[in-house]
mmCIF file of C-alpha atoms and ligand atoms in Angstrom:
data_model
loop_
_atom_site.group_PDB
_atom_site.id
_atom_site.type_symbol
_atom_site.label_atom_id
_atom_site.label_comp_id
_atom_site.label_asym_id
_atom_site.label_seq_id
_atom_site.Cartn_x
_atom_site.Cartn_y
_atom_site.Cartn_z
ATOM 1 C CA UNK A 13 20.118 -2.133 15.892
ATOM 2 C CA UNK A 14 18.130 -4.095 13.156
ATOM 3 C CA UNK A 15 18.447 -7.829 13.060
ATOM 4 C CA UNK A 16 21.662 -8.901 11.437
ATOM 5 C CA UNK A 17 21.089 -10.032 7.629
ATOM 6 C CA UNK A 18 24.580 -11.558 7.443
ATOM 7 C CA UNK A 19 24.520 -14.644 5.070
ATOM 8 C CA UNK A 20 20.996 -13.564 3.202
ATOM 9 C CA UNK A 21 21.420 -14.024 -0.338
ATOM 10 C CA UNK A 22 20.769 -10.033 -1.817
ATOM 11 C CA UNK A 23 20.273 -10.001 -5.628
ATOM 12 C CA UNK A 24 20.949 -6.162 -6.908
ATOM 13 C CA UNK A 25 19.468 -5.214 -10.157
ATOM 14 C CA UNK A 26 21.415 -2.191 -11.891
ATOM 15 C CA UNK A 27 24.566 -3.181 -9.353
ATOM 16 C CA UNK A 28 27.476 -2.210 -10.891
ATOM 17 C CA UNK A 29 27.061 1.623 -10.729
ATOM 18 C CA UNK A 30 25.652 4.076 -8.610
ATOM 19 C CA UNK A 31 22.462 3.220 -6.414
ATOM 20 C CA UNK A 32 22.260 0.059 -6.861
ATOM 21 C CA UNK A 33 26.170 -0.741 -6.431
ATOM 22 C CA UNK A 34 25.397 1.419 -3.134
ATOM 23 C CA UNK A 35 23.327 -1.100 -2.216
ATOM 24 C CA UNK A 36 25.606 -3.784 -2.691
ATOM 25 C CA UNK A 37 28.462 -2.709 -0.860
ATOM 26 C CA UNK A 38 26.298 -1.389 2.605
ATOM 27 C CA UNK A 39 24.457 -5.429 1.983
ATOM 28 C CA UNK A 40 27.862 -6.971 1.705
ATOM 29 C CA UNK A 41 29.388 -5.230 4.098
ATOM 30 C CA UNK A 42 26.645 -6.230 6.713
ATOM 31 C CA UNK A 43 27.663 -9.741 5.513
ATOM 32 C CA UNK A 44 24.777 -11.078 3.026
ATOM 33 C CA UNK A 45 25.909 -13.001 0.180
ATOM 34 C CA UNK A 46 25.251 -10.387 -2.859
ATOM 35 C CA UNK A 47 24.506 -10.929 -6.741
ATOM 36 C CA UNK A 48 25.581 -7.572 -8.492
ATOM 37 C CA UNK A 49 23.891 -7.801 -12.027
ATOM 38 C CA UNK A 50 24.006 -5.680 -14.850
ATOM 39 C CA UNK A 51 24.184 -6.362 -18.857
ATOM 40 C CA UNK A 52 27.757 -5.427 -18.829
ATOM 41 C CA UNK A 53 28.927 -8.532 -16.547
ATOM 42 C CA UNK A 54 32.881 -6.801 -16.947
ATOM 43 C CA UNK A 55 31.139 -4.258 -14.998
ATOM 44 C CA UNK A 56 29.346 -6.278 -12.832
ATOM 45 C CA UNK A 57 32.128 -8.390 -12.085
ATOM 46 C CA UNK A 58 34.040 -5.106 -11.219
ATOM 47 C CA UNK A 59 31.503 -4.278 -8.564
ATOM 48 C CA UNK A 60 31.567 -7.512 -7.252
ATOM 49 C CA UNK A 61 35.685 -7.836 -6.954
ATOM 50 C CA UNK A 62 35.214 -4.049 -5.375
ATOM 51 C CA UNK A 63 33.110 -4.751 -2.545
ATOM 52 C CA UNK A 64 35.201 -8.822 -2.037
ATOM 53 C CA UNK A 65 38.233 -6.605 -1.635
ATOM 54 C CA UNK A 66 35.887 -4.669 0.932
ATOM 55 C CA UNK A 67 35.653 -7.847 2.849
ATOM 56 C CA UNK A 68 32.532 -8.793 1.542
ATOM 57 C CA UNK A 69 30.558 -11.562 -0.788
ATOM 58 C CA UNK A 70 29.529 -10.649 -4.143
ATOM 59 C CA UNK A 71 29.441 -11.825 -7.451
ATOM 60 C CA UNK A 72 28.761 -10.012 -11.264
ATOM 61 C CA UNK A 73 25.881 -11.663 -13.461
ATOM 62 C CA UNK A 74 24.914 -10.146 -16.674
ATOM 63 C CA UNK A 75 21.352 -9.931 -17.305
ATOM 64 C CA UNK A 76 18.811 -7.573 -19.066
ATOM 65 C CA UNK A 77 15.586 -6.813 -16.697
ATOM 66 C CA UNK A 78 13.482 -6.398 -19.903
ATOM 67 C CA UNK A 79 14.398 -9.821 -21.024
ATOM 68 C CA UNK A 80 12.084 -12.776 -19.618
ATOM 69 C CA UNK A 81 14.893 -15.427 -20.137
ATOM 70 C CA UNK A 82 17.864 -13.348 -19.057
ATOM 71 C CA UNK A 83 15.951 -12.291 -15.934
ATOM 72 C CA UNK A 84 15.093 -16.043 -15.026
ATOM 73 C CA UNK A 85 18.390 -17.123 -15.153
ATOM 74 C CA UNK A 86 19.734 -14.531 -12.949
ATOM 75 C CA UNK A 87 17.136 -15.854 -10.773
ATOM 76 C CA UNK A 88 18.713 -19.684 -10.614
ATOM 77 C CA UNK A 89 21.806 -18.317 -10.493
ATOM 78 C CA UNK A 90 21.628 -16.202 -6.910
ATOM 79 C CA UNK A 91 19.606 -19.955 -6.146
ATOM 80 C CA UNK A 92 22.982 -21.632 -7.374
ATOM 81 C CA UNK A 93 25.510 -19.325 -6.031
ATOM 82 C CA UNK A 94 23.529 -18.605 -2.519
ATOM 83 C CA UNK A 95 21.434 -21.331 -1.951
ATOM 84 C CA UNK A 96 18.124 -19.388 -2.311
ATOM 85 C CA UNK A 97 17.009 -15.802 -2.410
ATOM 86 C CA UNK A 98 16.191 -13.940 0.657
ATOM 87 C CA UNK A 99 16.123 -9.959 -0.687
ATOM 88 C CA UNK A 100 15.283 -8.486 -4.244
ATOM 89 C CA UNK A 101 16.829 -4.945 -4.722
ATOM 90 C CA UNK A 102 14.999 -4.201 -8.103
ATOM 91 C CA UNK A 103 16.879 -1.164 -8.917
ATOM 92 C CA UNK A 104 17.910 -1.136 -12.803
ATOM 93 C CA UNK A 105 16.356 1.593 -14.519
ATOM 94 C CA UNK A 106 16.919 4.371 -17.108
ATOM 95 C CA UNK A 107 16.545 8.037 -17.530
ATOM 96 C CA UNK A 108 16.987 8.959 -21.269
ATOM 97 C CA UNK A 109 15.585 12.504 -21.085
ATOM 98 C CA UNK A 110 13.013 13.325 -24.351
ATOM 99 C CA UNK A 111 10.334 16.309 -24.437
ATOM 100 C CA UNK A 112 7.198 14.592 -24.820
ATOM 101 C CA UNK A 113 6.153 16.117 -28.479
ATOM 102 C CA UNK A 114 9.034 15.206 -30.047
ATOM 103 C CA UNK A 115 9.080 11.511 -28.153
ATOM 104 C CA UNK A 116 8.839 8.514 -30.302
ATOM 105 C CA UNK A 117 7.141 5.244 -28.995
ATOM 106 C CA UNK A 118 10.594 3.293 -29.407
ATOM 107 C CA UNK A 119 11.593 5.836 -26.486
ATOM 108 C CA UNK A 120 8.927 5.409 -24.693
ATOM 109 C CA UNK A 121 8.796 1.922 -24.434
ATOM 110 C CA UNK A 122 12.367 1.017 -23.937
ATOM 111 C CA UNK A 123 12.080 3.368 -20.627
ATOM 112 C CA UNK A 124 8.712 1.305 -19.766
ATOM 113 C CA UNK A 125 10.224 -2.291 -20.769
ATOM 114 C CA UNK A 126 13.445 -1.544 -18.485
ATOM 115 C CA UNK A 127 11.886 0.036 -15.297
ATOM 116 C CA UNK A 128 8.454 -0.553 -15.814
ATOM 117 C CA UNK A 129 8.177 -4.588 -17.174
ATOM 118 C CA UNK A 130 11.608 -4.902 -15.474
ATOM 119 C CA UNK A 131 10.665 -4.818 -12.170
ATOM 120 C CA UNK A 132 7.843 -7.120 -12.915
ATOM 121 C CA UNK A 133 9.901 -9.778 -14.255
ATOM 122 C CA UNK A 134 12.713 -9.152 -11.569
ATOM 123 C CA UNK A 135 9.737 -10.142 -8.861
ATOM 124 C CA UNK A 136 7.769 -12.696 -10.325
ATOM 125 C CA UNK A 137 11.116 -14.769 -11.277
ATOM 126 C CA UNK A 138 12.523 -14.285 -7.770
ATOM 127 C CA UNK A 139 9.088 -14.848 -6.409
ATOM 128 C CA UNK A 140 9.205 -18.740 -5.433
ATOM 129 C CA UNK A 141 12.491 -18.450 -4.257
ATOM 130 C CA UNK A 142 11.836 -15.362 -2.126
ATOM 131 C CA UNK A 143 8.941 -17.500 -0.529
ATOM 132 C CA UNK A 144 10.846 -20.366 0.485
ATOM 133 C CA UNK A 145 12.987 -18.105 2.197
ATOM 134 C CA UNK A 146 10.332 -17.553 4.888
ATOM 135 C CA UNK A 147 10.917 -13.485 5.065
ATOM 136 C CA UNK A 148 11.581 -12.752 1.494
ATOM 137 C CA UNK A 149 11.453 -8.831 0.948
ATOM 138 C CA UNK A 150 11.435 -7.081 -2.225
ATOM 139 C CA UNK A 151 12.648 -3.496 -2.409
ATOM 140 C CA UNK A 152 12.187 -1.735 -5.829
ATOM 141 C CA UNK A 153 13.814 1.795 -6.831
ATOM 142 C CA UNK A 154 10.974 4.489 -8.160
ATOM 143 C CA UNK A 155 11.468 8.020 -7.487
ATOM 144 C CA UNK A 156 9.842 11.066 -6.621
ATOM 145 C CA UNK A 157 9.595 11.961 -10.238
ATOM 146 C CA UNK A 158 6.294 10.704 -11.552
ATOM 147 C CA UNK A 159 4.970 9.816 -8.115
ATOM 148 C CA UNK A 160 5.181 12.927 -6.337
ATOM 149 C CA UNK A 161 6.187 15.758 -9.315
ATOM 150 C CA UNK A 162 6.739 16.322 -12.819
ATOM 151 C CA UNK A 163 10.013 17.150 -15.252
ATOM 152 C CA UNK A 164 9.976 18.514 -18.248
ATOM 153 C CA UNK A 165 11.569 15.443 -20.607
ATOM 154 C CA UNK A 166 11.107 12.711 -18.484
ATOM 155 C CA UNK A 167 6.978 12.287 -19.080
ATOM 156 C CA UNK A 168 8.225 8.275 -20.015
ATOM 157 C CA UNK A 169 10.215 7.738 -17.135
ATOM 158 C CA UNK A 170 7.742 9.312 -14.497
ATOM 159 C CA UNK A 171 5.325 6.848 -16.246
ATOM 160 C CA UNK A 172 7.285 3.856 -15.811
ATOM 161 C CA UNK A 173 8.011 5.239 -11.882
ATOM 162 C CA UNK A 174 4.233 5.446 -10.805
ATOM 163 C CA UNK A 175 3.615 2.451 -12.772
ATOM 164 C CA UNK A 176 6.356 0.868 -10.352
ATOM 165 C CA UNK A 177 3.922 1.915 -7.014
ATOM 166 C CA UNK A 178 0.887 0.596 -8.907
ATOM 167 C CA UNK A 179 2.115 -2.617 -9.922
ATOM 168 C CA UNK A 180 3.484 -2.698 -5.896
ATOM 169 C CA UNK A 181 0.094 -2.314 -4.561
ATOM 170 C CA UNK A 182 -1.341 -5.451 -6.125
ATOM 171 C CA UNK A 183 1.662 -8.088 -6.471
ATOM 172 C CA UNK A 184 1.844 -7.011 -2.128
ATOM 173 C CA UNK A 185 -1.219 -8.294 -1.871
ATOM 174 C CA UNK A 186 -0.081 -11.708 -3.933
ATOM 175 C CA UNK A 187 3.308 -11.950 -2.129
ATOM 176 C CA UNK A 188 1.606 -11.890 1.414
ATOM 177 C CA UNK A 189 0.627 -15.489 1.513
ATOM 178 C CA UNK A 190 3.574 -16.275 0.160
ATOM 179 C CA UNK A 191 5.388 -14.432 3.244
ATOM 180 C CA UNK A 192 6.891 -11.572 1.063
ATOM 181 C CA UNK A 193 7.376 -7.945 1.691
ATOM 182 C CA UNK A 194 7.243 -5.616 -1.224
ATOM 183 C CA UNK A 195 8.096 -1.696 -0.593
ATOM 184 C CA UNK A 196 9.273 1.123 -2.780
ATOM 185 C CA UNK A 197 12.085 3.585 -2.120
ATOM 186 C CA UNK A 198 11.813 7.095 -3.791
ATOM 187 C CA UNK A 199 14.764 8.692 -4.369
ATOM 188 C CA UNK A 200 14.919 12.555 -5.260
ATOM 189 C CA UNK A 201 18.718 13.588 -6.397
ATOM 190 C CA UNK A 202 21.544 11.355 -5.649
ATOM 191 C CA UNK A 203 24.528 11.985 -7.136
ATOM 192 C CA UNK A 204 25.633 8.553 -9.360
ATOM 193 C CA UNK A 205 27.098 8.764 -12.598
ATOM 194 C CA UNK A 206 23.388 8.282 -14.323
ATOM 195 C CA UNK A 207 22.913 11.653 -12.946
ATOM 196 C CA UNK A 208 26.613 12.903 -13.099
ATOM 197 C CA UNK A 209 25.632 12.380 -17.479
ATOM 198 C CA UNK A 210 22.919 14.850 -17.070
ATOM 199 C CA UNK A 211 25.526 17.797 -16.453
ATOM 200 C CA UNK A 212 27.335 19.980 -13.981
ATOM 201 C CA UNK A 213 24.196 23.084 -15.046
ATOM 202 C CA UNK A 214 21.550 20.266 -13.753
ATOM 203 C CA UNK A 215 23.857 19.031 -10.434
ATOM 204 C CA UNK A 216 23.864 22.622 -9.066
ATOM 205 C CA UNK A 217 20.455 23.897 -9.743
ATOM 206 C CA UNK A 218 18.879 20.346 -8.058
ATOM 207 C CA UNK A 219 21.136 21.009 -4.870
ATOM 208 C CA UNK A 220 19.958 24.287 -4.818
ATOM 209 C CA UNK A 221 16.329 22.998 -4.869
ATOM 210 C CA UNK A 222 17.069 20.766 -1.953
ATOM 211 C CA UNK A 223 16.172 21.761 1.191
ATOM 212 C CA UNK A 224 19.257 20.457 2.846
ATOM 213 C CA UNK A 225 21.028 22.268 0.084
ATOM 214 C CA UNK A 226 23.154 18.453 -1.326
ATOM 215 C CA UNK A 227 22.264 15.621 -3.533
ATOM 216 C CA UNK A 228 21.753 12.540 -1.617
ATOM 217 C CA UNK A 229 24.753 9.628 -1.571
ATOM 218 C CA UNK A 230 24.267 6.286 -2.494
ATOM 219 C CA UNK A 231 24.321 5.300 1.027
ATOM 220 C CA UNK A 232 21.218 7.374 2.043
ATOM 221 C CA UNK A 233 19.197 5.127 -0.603
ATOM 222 C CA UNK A 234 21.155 2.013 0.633
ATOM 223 C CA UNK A 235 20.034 2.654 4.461
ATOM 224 C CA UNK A 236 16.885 2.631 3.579
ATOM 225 C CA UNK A 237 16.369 -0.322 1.349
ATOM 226 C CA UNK A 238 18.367 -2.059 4.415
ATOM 227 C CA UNK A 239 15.958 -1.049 6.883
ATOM 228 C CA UNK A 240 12.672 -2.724 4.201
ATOM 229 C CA UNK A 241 14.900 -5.739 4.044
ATOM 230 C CA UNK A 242 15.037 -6.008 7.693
ATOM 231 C CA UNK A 243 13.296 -8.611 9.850
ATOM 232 C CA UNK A 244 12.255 -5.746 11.556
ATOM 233 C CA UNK A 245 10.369 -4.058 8.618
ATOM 234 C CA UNK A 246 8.471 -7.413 8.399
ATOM 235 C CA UNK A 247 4.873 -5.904 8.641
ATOM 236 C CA UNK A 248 5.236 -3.064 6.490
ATOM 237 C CA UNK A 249 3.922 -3.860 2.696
ATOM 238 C CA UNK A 250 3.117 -2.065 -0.492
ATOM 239 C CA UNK A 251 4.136 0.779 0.960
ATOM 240 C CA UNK A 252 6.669 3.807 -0.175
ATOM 241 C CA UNK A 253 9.257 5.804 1.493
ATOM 242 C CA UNK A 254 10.878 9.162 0.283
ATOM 243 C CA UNK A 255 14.355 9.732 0.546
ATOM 244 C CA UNK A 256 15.183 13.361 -0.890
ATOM 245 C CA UNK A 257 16.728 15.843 1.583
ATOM 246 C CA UNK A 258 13.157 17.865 1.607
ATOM 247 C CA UNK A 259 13.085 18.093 -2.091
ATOM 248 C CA UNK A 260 9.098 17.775 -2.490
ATOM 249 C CA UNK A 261 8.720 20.004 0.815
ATOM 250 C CA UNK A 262 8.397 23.338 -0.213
ATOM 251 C CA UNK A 263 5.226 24.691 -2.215
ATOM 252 C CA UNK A 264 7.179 27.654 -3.500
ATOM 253 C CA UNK A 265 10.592 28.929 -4.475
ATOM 254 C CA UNK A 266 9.740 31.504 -1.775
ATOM 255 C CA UNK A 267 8.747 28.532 0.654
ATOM 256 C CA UNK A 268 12.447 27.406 0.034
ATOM 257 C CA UNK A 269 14.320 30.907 0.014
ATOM 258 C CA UNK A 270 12.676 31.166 3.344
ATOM 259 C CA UNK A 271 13.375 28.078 5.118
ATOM 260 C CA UNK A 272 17.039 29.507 4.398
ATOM 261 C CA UNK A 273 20.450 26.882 4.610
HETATM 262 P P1 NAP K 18 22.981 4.683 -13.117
HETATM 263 O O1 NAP K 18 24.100 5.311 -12.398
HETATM 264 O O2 NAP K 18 22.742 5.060 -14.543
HETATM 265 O O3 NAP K 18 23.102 3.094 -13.010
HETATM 266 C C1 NAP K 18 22.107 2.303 -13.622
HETATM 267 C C2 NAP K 18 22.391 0.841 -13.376
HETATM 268 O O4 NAP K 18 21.342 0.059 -13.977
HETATM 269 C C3 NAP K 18 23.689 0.367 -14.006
HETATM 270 O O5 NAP K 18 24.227 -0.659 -13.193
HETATM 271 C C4 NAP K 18 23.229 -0.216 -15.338
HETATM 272 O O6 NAP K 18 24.192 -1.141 -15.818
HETATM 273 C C5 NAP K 18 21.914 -0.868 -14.910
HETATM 274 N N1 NAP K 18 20.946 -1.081 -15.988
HETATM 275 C C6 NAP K 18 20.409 -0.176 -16.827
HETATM 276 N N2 NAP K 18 19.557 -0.773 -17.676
HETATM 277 C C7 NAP K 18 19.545 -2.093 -17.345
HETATM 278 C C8 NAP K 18 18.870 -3.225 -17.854
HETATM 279 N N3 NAP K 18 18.015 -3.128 -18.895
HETATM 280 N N4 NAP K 18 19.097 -4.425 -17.301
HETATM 281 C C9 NAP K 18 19.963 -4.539 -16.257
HETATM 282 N N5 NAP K 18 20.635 -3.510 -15.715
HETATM 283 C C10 NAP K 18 20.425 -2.298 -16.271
HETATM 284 O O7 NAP K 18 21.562 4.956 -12.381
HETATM 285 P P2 NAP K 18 21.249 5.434 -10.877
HETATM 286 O O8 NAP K 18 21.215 6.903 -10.868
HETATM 287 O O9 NAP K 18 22.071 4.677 -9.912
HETATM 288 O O10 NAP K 18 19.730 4.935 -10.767
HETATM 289 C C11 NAP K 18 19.411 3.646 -10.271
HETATM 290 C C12 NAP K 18 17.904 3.557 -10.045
HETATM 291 O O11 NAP K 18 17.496 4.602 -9.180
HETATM 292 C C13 NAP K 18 17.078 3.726 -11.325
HETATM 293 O O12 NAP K 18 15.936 2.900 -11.267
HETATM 294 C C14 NAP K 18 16.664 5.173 -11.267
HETATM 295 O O13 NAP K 18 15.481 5.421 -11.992
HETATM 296 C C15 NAP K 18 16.470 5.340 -9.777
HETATM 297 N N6 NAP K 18 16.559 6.729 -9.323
HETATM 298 C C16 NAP K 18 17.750 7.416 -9.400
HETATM 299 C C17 NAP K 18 17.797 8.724 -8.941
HETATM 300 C C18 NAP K 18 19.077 9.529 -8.959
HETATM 301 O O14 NAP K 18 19.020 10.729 -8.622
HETATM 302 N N7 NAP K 18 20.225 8.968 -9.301
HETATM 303 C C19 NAP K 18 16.654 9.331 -8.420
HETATM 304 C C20 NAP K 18 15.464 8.616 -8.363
HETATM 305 C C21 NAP K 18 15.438 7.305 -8.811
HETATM 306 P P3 NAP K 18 24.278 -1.562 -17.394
HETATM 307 O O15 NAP K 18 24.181 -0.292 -18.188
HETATM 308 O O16 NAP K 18 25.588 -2.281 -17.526
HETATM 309 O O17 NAP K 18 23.135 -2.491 -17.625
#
């Protein structure tokens, strides 16, 4: 049993729809006070009402991660609403898929200035509050795509994912004296509606890649980022942990055909 995070204020960025509104509902339901934010605050707000009717506490904001201001007053607002900020889930991103000849830099960089710059801005406006909170932790969303393997069409977004783990490294080193945790979750292939848009074709052969033969749930990622927002997880930093069924495990098709399931 981890340490009970009941009445930690949680903000969730990309809350109102698959991982990250995962994430909200296993926080709330363990009885932290949760800000779901999105730009579509009807959304949002949606999420939020969700997981009150749940039993829990949650709220919508609207903000853009790749907007300084937006992002800072998302930041006084969990302050407002919760009295501080104890946990960061900095989980908005986007997966636009483009082959990388035909890529133009306005692709590019609106993939970098949402997950990439995003997560940046997410941490260093929640930083001071995270600090006062005396066991702030941080948990951002990468993936295993870009960290640990490649995709044809998504050379942007694997970019903006190891650029997550790189920027992690260094601001965990800032955050310590300040008493914050930073760690990243990689995901492989859970099923949200993100991934639900890239087709039924795509859904089948990436469960049949899976060792465990299923996409993950939103609740596998949710466990996880639970367990680095624990007081128990308080002297692990920087660091990365792969949630995928097995999915990077096996060095061959045959490796796979012959570990059977
Ligand atoms: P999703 O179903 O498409 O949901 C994305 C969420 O992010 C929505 O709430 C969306 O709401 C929000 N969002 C997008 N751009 C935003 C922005 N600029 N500012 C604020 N919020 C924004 O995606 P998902 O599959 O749950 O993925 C969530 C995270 O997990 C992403 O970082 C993704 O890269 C990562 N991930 C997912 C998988 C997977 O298999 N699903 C695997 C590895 C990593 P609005 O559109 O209203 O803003």
């Amino acid at each position: 049993m981890l340490t009970s995070i009941a009445d930690r204020s949680v903000i969730v960025t990309g809350g109102s729809r698959g991982i990250g509104r995962g994430v909200a509902r296993v926080f709330a339901a363990k009885g932290a006070q949760v800000l779901v934010v999105s730009r579509d605050l009807a959304q949002a707000e949606a999420t939020a009402a969700a997981t009150r009717a749940e039993g829990g506490r949650a709220s919508g904001f609207a903000a853009d991660v790749s907007n300084p201001d937006e992002v800072e007053r998302m930041a006084a607002a969990a302050v407002e609403r919760h009295g501080g900020i104890d946990i960061l889930c900095a989980n908005a991103g986007v997966y636009p898929a483009a082959r990388m000849m035909e890529m133009t830099l306005e692709q590019w960089n609106e993939v970098q200035s949402t997950n990439l710059a995003g997560a940046f801005l997410c941490v260093r406006a929640c930083a001071p509050a995270l600090a006062t909170s005396g066991r702030g932790r941080i948990v951002l969303t990468s993936s295993i795509t870009g960290p640990i393997t490649g995709y044809p069409g998504w050379s942007h977004y694997a970019a903006s994912k190891a650029g997550q783990l790189g920027f992690m490294r260094t601001a965990a080193l800032e955050l310590t004296p300040l008493g914050v945790t930073i760690n990243a979750l990689l995901p492989g292939n859970i099923r949200t509606e993100g991934l639900d848009e890239l087709g039924e074709d795509y859904l089948a052969n990436m469960a049949a890649s899976v060792p465990q033969r299923r996409l993950g749930s939103v609740e596998d990622i949710a466990y996880a980022a639970l367990f680095f927002a624990s007081d128990e997880a308080g002297y692990i930093t920087g660091q990365t942990l792969v949630i995928d069924g097995g999915q990077v495990l096996p060095e061959s098709l045959m490796a796979l055909q012959e570990a059977g399931g």
